[in-house]
Tab-separated table of C-alpha atoms in Angstrom:
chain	number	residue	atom	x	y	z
E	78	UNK	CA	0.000	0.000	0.000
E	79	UNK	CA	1.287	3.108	-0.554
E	80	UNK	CA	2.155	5.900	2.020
E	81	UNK	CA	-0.436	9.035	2.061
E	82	UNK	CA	1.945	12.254	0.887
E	83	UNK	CA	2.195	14.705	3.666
E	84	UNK	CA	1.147	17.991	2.024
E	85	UNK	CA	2.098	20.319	4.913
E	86	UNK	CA	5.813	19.120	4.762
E	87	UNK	CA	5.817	19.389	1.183
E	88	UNK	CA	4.049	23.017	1.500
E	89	UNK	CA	6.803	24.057	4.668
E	90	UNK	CA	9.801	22.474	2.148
E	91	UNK	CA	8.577	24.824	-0.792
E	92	UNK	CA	8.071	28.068	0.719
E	93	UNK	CA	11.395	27.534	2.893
E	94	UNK	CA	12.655	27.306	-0.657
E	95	UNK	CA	11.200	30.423	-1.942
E	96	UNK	CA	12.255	32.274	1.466
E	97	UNK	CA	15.759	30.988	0.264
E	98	UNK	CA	15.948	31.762	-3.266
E	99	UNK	CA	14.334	35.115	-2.414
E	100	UNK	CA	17.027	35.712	0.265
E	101	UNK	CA	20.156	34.490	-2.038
E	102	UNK	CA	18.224	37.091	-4.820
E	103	UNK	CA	18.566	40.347	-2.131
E	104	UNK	CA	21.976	39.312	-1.471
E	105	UNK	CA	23.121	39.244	-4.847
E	106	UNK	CA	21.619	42.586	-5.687
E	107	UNK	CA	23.275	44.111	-3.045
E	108	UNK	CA	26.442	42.650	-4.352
E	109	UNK	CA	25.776	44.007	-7.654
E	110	UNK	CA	25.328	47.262	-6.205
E	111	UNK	CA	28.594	47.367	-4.056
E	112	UNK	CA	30.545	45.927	-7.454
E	113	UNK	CA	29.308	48.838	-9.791
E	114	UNK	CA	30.122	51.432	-7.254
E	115	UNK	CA	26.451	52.462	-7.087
E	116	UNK	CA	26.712	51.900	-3.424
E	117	UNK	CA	28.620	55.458	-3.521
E	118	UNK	CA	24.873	56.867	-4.492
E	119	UNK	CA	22.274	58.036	-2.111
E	120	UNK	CA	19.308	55.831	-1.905
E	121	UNK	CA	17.071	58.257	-3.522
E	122	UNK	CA	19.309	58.944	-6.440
E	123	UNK	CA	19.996	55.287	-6.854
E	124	UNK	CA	15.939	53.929	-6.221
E	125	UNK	CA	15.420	57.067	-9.076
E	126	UNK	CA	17.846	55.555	-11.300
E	127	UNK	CA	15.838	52.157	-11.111
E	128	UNK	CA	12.640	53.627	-11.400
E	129	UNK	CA	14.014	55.258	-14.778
E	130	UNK	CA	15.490	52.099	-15.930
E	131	UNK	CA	12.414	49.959	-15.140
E	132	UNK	CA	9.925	52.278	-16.921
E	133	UNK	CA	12.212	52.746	-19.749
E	134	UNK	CA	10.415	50.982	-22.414
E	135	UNK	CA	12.824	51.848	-25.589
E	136	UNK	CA	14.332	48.709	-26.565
E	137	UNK	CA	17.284	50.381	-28.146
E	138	UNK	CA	18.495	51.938	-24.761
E	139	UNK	CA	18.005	48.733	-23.265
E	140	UNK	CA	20.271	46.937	-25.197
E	141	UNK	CA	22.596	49.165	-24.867
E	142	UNK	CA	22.635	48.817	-21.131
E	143	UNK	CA	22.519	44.912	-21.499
E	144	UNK	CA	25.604	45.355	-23.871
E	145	UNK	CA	27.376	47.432	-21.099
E	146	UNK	CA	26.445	45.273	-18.510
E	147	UNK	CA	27.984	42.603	-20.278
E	148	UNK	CA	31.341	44.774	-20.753
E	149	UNK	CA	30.916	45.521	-17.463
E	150	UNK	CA	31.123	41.406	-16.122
E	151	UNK	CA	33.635	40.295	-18.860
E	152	UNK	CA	36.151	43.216	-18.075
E	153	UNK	CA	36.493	42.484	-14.607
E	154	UNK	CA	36.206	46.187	-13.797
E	155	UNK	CA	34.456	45.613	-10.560
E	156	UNK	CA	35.978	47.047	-7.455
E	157	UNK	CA	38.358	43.947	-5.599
E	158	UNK	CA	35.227	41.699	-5.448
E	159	UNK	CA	34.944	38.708	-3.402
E	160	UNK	CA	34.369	35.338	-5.203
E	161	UNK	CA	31.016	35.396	-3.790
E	162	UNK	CA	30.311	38.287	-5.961
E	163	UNK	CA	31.959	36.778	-9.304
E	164	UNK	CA	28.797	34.746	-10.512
E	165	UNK	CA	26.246	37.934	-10.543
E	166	UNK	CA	25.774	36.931	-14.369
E	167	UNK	CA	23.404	34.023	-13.100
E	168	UNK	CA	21.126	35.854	-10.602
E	169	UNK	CA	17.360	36.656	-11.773
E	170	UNK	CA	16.144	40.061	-12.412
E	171	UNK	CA	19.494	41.861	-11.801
E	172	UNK	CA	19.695	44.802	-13.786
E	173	UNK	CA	21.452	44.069	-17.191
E	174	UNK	CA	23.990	47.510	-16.555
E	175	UNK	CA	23.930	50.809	-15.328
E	176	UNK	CA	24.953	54.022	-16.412
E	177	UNK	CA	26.124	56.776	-14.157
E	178	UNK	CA	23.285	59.599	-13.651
E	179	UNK	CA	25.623	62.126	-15.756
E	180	UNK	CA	25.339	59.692	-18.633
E	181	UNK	CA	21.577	59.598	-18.616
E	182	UNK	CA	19.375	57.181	-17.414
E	183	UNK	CA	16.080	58.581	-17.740
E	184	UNK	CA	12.900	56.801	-19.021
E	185	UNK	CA	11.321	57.401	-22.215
């Protein structure tokens, strides 16, 4: 006969999961941040800069950021970071690059 699954555990296992993944996702965006020197920006200016990337719906501006992002990651131009911080590539919804607020970020 076969054993009766145990839905709860299987429930508790998941979202322990998800806490952990979403926890190892926060991380790595802070890492991001502290590697591109944006760390050196005020939280305002920085949350602005998001907000003007994320509503920024011209694709042509995007891939230009995604194309400097990649520079960015290949060059190894990121301030002495730890080995924890060398596999930023793989983490979900990181931003694909930044540019500095002089260079123009703003939303279109």
């Amino acid at each position: 006969m076969r054993k009766p699954r145990d839905f709860d555990a299987e429930l508790k296992a998941l979202e322990d999961k998800a806490r952990e993944l979403k926890t190892r996702k926060v991380q790595q965006l802070g890492e991001l941040v502290i590697a591109t020197g944006a760390d050196e920006l005020s939280s305002d200016e920085l949350a602005g800069a998001l907000v003007g990337i994320a509503e920024t719906k011209d694709t042509s501006k995007r891939e230009a950021w995604a194309k400097r992002g990649v520079m960015f990651f290949e060059s190894g131009s990121r301030r002495a970071a730890p080995a924890s911080q060398r596999n930023l590539r793989g983490a979900p919804a990181q931003p694909s690059g930044t540019q500095s607020p002089a260079s123009g970020s703003g939303s279109t």
